[in-house]
mmCIF file of C-alpha atoms and ligand atoms in Angstrom:
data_model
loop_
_atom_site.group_PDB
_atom_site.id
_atom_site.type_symbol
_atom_site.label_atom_id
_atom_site.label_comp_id
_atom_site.label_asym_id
_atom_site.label_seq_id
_atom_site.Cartn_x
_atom_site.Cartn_y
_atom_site.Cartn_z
ATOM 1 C CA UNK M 47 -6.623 33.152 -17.983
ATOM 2 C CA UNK M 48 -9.419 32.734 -15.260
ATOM 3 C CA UNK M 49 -8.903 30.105 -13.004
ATOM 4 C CA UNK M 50 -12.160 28.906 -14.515
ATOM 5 C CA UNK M 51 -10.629 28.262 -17.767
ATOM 6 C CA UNK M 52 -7.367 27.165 -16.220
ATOM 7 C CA UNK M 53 -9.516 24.442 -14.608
ATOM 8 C CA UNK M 54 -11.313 23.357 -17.715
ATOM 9 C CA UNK M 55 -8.065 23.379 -20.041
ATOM 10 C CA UNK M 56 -6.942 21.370 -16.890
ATOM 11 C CA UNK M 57 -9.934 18.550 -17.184
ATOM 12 C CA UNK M 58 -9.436 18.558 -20.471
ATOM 13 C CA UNK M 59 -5.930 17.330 -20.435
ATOM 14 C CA UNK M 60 -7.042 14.573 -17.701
ATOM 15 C CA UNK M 61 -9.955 13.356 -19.931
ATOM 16 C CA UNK M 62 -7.469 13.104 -22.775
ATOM 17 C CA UNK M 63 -5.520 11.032 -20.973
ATOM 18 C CA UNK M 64 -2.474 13.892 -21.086
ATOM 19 C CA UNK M 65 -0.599 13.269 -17.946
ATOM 20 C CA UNK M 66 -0.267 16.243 -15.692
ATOM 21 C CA UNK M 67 3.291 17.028 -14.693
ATOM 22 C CA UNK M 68 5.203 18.607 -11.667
ATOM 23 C CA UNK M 69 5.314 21.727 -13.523
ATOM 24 C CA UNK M 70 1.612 21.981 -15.113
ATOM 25 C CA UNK M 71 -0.736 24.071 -13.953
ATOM 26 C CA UNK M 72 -3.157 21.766 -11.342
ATOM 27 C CA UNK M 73 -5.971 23.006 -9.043
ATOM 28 C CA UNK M 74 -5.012 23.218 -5.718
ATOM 29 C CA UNK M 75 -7.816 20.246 -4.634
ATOM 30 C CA UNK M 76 -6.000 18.116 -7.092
ATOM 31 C CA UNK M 77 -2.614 18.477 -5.469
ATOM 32 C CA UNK M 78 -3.537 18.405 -1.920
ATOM 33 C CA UNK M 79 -5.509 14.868 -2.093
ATOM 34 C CA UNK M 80 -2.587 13.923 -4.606
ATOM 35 C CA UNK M 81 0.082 14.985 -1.338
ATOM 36 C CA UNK M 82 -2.565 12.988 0.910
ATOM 37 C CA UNK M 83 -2.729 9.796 -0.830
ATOM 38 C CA UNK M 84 1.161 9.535 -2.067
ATOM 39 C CA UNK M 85 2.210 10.524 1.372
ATOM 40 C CA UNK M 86 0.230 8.014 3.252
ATOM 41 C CA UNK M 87 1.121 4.947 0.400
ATOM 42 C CA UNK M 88 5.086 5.714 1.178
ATOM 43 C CA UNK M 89 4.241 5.881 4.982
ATOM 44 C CA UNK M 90 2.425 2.543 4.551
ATOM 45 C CA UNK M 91 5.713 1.411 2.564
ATOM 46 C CA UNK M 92 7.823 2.243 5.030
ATOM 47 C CA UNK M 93 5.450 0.510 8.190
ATOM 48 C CA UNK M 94 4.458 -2.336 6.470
ATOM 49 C CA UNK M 95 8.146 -3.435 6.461
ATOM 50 C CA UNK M 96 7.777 -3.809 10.320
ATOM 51 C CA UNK M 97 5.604 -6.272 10.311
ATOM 52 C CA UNK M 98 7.529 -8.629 7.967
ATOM 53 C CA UNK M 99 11.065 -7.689 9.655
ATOM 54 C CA UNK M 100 9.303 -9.136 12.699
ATOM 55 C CA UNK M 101 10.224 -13.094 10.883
ATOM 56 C CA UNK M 102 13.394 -11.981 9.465
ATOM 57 C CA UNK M 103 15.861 -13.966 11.631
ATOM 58 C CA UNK M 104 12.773 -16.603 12.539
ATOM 59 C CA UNK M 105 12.810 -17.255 8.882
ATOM 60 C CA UNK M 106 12.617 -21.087 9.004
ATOM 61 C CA UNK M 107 15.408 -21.487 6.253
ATOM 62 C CA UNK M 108 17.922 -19.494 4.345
ATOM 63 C CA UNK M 109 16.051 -19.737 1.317
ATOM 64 C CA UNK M 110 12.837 -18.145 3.330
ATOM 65 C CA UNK M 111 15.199 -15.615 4.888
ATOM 66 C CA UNK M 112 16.608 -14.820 1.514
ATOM 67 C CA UNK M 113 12.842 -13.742 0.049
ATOM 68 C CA UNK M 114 11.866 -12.052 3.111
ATOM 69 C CA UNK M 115 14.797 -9.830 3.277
ATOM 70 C CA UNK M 116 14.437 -9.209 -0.310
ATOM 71 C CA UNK M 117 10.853 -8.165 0.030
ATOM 72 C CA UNK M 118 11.007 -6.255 2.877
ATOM 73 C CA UNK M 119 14.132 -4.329 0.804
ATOM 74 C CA UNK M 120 11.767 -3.727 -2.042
ATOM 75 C CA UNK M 121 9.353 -1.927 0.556
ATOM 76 C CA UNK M 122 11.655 0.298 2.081
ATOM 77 C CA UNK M 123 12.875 1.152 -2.073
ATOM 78 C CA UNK M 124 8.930 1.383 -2.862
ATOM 79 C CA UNK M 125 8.233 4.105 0.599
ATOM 80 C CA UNK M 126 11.637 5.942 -1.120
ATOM 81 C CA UNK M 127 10.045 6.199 -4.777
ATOM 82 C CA UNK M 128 6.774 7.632 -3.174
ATOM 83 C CA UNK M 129 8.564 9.846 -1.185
ATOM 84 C CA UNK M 130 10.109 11.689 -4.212
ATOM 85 C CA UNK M 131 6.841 11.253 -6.568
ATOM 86 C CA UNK M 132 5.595 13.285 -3.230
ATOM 87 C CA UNK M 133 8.183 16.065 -3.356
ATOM 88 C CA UNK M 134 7.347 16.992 -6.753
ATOM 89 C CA UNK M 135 4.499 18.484 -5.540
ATOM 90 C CA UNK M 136 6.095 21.011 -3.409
ATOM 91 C CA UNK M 137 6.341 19.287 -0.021
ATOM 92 C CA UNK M 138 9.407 18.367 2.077
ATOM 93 C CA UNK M 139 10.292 15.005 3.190
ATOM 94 C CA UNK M 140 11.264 16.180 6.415
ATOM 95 C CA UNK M 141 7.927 17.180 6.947
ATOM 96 C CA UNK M 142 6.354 14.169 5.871
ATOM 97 C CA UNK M 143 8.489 12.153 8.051
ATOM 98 C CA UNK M 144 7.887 14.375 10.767
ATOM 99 C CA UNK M 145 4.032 13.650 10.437
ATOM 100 C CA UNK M 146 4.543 10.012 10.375
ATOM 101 C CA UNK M 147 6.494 9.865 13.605
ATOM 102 C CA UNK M 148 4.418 12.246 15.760
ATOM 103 C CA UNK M 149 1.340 9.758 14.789
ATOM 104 C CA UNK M 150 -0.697 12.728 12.675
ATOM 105 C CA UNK M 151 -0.680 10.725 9.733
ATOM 106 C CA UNK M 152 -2.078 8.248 8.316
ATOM 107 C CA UNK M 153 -0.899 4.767 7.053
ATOM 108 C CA UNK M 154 -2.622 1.211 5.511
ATOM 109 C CA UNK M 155 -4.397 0.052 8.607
ATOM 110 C CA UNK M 156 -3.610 -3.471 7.720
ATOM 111 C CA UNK M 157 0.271 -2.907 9.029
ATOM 112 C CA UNK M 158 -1.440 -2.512 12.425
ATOM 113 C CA UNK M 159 -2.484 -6.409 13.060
ATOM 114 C CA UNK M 160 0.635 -8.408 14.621
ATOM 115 C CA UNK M 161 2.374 -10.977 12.614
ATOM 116 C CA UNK M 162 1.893 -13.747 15.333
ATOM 117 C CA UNK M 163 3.427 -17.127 12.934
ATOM 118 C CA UNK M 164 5.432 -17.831 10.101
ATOM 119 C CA UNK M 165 1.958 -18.427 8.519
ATOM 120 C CA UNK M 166 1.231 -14.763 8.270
ATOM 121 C CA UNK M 167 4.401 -13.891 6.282
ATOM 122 C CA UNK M 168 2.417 -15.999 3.724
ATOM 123 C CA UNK M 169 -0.695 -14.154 4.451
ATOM 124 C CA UNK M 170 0.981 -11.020 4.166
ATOM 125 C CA UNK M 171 2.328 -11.794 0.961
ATOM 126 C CA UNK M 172 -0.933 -13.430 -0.571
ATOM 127 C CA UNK M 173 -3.527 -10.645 0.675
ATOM 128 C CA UNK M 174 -1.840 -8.157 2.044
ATOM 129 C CA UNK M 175 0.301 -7.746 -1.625
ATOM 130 C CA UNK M 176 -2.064 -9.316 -3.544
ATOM 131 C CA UNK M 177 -4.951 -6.569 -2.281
ATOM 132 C CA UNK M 178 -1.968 -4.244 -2.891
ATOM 133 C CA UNK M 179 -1.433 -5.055 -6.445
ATOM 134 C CA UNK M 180 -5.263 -5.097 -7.441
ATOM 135 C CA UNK M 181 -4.917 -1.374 -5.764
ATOM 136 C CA UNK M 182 -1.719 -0.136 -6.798
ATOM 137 C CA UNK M 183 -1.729 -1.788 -10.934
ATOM 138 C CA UNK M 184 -4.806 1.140 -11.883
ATOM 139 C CA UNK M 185 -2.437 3.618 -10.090
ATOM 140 C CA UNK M 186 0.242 3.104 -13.161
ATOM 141 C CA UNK M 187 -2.691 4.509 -15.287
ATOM 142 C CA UNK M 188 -3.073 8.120 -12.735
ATOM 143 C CA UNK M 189 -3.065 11.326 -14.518
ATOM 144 C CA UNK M 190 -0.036 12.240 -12.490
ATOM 145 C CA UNK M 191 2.976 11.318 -14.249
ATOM 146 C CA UNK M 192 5.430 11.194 -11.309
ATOM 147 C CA UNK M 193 3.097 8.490 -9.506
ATOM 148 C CA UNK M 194 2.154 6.194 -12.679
ATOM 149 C CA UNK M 195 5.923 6.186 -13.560
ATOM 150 C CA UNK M 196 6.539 4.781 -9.921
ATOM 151 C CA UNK M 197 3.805 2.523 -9.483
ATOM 152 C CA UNK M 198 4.872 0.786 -12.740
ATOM 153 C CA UNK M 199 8.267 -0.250 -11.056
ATOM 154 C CA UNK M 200 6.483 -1.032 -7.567
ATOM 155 C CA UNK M 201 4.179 -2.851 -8.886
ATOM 156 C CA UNK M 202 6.547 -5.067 -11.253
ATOM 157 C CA UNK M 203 8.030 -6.137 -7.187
ATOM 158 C CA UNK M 204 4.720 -6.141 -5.936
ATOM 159 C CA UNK M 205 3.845 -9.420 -8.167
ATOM 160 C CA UNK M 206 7.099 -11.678 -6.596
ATOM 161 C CA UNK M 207 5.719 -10.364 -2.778
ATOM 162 C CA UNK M 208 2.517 -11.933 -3.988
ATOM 163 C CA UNK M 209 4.176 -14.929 -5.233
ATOM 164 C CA UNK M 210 6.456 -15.161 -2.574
ATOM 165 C CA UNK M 211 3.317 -15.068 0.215
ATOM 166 C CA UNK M 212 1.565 -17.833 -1.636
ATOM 167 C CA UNK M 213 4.063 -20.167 -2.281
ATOM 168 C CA UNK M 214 4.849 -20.296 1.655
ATOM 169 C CA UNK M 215 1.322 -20.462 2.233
ATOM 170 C CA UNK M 216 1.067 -23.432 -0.692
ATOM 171 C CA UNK M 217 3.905 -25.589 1.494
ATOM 172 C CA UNK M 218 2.279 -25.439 4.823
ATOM 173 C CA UNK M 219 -0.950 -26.329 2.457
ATOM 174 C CA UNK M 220 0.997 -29.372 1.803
ATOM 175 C CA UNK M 221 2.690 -29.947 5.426
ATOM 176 C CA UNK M 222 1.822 -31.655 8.545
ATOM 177 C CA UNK M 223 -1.772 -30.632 10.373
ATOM 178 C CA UNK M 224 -0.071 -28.296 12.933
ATOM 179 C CA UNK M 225 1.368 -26.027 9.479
ATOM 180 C CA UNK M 226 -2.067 -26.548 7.913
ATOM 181 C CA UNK M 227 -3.871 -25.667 11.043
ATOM 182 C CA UNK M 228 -1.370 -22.776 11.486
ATOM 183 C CA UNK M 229 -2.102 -22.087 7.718
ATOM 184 C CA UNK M 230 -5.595 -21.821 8.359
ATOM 185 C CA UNK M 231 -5.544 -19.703 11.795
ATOM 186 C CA UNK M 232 -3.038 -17.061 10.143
ATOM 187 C CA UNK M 233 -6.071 -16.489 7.259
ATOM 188 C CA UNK M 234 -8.576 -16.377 9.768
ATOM 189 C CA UNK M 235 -7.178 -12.992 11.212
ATOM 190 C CA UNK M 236 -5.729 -11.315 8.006
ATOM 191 C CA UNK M 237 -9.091 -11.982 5.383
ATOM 192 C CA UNK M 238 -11.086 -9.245 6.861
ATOM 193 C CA UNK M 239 -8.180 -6.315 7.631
ATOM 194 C CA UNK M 240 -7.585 -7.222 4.106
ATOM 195 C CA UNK M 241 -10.514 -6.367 2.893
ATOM 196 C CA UNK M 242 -10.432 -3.301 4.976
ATOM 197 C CA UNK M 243 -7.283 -2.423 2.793
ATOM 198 C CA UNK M 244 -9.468 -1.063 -0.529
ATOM 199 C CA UNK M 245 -11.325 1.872 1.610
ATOM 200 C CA UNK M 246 -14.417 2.379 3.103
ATOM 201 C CA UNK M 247 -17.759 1.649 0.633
ATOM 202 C CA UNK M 248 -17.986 3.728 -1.938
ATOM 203 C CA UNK M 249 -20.967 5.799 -0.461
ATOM 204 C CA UNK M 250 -19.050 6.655 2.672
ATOM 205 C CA UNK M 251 -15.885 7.658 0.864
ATOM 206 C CA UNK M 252 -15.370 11.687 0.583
ATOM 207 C CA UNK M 253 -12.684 11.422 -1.513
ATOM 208 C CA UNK M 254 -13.727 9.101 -4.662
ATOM 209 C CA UNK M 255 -15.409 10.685 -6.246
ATOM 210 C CA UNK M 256 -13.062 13.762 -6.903
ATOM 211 C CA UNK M 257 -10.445 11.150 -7.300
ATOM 212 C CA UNK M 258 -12.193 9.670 -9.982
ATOM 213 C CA UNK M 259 -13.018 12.583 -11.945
ATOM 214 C CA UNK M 260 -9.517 13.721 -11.900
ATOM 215 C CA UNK M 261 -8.388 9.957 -13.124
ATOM 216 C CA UNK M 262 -5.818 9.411 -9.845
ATOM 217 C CA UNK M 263 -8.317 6.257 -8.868
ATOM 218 C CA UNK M 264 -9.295 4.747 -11.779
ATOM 219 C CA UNK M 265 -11.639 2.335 -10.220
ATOM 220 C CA UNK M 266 -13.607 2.516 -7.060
ATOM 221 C CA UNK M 267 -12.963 1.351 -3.657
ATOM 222 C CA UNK M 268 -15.885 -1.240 -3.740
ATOM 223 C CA UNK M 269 -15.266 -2.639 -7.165
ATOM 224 C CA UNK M 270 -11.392 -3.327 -6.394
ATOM 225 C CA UNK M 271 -12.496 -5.047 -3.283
ATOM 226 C CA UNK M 272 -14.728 -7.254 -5.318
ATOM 227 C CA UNK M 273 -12.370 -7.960 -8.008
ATOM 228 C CA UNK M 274 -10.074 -9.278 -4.862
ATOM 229 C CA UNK M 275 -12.758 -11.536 -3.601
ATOM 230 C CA UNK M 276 -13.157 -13.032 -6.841
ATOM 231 C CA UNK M 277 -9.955 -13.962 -7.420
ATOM 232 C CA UNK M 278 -8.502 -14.890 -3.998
ATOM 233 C CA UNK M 279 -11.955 -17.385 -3.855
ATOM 234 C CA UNK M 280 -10.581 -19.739 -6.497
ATOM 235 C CA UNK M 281 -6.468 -19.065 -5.398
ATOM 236 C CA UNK M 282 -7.940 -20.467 -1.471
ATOM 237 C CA UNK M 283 -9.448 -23.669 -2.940
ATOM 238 C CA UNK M 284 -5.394 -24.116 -4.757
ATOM 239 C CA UNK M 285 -4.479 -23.511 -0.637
ATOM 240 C CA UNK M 286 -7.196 -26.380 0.625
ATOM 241 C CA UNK M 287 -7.801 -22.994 2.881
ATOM 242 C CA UNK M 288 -11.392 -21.521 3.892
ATOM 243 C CA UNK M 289 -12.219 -18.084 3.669
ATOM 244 C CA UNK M 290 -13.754 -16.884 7.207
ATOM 245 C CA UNK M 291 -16.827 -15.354 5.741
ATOM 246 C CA UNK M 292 -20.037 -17.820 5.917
ATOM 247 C CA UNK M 293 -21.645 -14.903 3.540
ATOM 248 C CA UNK M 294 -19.521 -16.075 0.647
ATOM 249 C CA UNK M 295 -21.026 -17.207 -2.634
ATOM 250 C CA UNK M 296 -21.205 -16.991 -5.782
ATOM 251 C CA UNK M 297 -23.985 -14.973 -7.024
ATOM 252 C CA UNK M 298 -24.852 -15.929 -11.175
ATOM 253 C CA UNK M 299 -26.622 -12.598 -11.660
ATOM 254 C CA UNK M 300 -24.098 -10.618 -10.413
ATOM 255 C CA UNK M 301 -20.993 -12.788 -12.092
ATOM 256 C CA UNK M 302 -19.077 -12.084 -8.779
ATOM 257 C CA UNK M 303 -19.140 -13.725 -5.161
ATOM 258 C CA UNK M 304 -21.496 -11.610 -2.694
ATOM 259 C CA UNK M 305 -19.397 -11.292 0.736
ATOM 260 C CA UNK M 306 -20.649 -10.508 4.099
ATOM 261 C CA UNK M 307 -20.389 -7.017 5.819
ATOM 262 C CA UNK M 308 -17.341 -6.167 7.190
ATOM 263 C CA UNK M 309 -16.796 -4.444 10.738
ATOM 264 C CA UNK M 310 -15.874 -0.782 9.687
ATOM 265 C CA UNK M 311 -15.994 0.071 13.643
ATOM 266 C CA UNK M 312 -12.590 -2.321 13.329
ATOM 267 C CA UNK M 313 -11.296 -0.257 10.702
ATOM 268 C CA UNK M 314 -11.900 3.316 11.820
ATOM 269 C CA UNK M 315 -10.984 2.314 15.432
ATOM 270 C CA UNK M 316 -7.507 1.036 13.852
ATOM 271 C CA UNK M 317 -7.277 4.152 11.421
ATOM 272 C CA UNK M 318 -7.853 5.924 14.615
ATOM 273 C CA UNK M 319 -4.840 4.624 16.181
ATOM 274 C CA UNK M 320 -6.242 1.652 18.820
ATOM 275 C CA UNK M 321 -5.431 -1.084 16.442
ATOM 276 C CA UNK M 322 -3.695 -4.021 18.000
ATOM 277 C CA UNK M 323 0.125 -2.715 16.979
ATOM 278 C CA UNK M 324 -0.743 1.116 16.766
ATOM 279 C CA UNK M 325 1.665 2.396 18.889
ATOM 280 C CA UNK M 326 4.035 -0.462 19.019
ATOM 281 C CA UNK M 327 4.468 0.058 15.051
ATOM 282 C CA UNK M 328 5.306 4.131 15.468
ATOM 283 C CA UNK M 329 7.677 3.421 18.378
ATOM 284 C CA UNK M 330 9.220 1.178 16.346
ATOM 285 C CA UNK M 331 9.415 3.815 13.264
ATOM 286 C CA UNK M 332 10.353 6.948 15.965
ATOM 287 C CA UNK M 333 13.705 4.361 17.105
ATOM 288 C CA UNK M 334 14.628 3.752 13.563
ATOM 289 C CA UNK M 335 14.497 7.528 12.530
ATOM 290 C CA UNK M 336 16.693 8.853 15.600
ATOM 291 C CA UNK M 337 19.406 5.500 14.966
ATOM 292 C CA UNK M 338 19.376 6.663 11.359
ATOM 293 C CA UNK M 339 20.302 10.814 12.306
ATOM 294 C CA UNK M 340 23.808 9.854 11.895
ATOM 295 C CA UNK M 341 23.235 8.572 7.979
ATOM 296 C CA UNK M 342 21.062 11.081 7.280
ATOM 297 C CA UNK M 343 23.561 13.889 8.620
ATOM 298 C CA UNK M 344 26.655 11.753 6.698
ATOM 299 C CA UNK M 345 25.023 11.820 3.496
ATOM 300 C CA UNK M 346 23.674 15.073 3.458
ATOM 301 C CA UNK M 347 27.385 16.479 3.956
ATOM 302 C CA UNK M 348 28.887 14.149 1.491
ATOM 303 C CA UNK M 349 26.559 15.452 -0.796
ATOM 304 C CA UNK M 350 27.107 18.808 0.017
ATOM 305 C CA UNK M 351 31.010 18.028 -0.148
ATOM 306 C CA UNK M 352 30.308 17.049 -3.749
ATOM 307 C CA UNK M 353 28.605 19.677 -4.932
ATOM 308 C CA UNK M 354 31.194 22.072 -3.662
ATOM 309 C CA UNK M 355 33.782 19.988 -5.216
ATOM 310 C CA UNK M 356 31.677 19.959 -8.662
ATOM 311 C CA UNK M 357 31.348 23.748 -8.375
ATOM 312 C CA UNK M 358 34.812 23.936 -7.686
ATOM 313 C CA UNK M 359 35.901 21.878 -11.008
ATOM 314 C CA UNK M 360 33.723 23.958 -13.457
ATOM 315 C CA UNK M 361 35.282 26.987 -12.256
HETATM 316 N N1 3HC C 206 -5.958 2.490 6.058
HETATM 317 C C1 3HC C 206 -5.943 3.727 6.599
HETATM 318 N N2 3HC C 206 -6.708 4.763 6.153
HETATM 319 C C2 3HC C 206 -7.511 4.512 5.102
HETATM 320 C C3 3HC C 206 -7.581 3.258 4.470
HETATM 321 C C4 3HC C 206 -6.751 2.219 4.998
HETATM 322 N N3 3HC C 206 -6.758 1.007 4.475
HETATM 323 N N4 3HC C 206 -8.478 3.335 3.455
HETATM 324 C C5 3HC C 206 -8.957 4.593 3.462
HETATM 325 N N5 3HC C 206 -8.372 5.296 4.446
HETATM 326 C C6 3HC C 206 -8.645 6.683 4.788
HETATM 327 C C7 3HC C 206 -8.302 7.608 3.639
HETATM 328 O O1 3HC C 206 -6.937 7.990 3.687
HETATM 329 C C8 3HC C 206 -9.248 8.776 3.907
HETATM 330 O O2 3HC C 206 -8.722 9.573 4.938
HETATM 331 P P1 3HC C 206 -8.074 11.016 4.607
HETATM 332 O O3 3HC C 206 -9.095 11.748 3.793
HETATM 333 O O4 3HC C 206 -7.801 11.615 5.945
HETATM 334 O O5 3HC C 206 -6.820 10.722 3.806
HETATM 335 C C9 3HC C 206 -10.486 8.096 4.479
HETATM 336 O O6 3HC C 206 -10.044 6.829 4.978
HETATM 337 C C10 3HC C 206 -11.598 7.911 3.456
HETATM 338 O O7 3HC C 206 -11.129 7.015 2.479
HETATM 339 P P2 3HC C 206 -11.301 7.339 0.905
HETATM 340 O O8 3HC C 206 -11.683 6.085 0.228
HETATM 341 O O9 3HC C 206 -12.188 8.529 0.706
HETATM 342 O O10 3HC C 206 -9.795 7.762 0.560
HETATM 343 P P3 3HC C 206 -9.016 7.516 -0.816
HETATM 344 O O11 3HC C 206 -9.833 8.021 -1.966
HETATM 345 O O12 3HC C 206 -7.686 8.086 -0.604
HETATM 346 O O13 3HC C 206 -8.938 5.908 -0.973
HETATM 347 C C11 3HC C 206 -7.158 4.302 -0.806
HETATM 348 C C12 3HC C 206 -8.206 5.139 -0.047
HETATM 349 C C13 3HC C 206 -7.891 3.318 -1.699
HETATM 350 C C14 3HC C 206 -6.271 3.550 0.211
HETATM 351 C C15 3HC C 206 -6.324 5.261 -1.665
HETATM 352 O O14 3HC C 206 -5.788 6.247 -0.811
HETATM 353 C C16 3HC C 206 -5.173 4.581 -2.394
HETATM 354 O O15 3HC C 206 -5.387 3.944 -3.409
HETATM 355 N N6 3HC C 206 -3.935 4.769 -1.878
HETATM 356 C C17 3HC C 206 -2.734 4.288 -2.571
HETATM 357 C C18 3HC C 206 -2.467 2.834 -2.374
HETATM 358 C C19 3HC C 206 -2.205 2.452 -0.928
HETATM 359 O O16 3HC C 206 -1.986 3.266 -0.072
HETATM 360 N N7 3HC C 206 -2.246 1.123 -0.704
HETATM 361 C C20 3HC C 206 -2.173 0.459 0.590
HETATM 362 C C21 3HC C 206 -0.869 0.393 1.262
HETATM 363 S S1 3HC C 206 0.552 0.097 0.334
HETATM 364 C C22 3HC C 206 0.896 -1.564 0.497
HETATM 365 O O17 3HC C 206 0.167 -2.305 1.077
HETATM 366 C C23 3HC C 206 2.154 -2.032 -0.165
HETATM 367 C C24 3HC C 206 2.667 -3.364 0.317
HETATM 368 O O18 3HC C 206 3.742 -3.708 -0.534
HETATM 369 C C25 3HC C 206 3.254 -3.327 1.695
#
């Protein structure tokens, strides 16, 4: 077969909603941005438990401690899944790891921004997750069977992170005027790096549109971003909270809030690795991978012990 019909049998399965598997025939294009977006979600799995393990023994009870340390457990389990969805295409973990720590590639820029107060645990949860999960519950629907299958379990954690972040944010809501004041400070700095979280606008993204054709996005950058605004409108008005963004209204002809621009200089200068925790974050990541040589090497020879001892019984 010409790689011409290859392709079309190929878009044909996709636009029957057949999911493609690790050993189907795909275009090259298709796995490559499929390696480039899997990669960089379990890299941003992986980071965006630093910023939460930041509060871990600040946690201001056991209770609090309790759901942080669970959520940040689900991350590191959620960066592990991705890895292996990644692998089935062909690519080593090793290497992947490699790229992370050397800084070549990329992560959520939103795991950049410091975690300053207990307040933006909260934050994290509520937009951080919650832009997450509007992201991530379309990607249990992508033509590529290995990542559906493991957004579908992600995704199922994903809701208690959200759940988690807003019910700390709904007790300072409640508290004394310093926790509302601290309530309202922490969603000052994480509403717009949230927003930031969906992609650039849908005109200045070079990979949508493939993406969309090929059914791994199932709904554009812009229109997830709105369907966030919309919802985390009426869930600040449950948190007494204001959204930073004077712009915000609702809009009757449109049926969805208009919003005002957001500062993509911020955002590329962050993707580009000047954010405010950049390099603190891949220090941080760089420490954690040499501590964890010792693990790695122990499991990789007990592994190897039991295959040998395996071999050894069937014989
Ligand atoms: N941070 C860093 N880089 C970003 C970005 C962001 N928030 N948004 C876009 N980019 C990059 C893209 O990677 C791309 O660069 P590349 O071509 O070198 O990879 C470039 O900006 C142009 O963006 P596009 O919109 O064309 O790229 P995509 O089509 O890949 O769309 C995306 C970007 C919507 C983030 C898509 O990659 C995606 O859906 N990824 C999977 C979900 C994900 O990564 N979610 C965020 C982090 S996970 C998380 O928060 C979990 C929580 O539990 C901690």
């Amino acid at each position: 077969m010409t790689t011409a019909s290859l392709e079309a049998k190929f878009q044909e399965k996709v636009d029957q909603e057949v999911k493609i598997e690790p050993r189907d025939w795909m275009p090259d294009a298709y796995r490559k941005t499929l390696v480039r977006q899997i990669s960089q979600h379990a890299h941003s799995e992986i980071i965006g438990m630093l910023p939460e393990g930041n509060w871990i023994t600040r946690a201001p009870s056991l209770r609090r401690k309790l759901g942080l340390l669970a959520k940040v457990q689900d991350e590191a389990g959620h960066g592990l899944y991705l890895y292996s969805a990644c692998e089935t295409l062909g690519v080593e973990r090793e290497d992947l790891f490699e790229q992370l720590n050397e800084g070549t590639a990329k992560y959520s820029s939103i795991f950049n921004y410091p975690t300053l107060t207990w307040a933006d645990i909260g934050s994290i949860g509520w937009l951080v997750d919650g832009a997450a999960i509007m992201n991530q519950v379309p990607l249990c629907r992508c033509s590529y069977g290995p990542y559906a299958r493991a957004m579908v379990r992600v995704c199922k954690e994903e809701s208690f992170h959200q759940r988690q972040g807003f019910e700390i944010l709904l007790t300072l809501s409640k508290g004394t005027d310093e926790q509302k004041a601290m309530l309202q400070e922490s969603v000052n700095r994480w509403w717009w790096p949230s927003l930031m979280m969906f992609g650039p606008n849908d005109a200045e993204s070079p990979n949508s549109a493939k993406s969309m054709k090929w059914k791994i996005k199932r709904f554009t950058n812009d229109d997830l971003r709105q369907k966030f605004v919309d919802v985390c409108y009426e869930q600040a008005k449950l948190l007494n909270v204001t959204l930073p963004d004077p712009d915000l209204k609702w809009n009757e002809e449109r049926g969805h809030f208009d919003f005002g621009p957001i500062d993509w200089s911020e955002f590329w200068d962050v993707v580009k690795g000047n954010g405010p925790c950049n390099s603190q974050r891949l220090a941080a990541r760089n420490k954690a991978h040499a501590e964890g040589e010792w693990v790695r090497e122990a499991a990789i020879a007990f592994a190897e012990k039991n295959k040998q001892r395996n071999i050894a019984k069937a014989s």
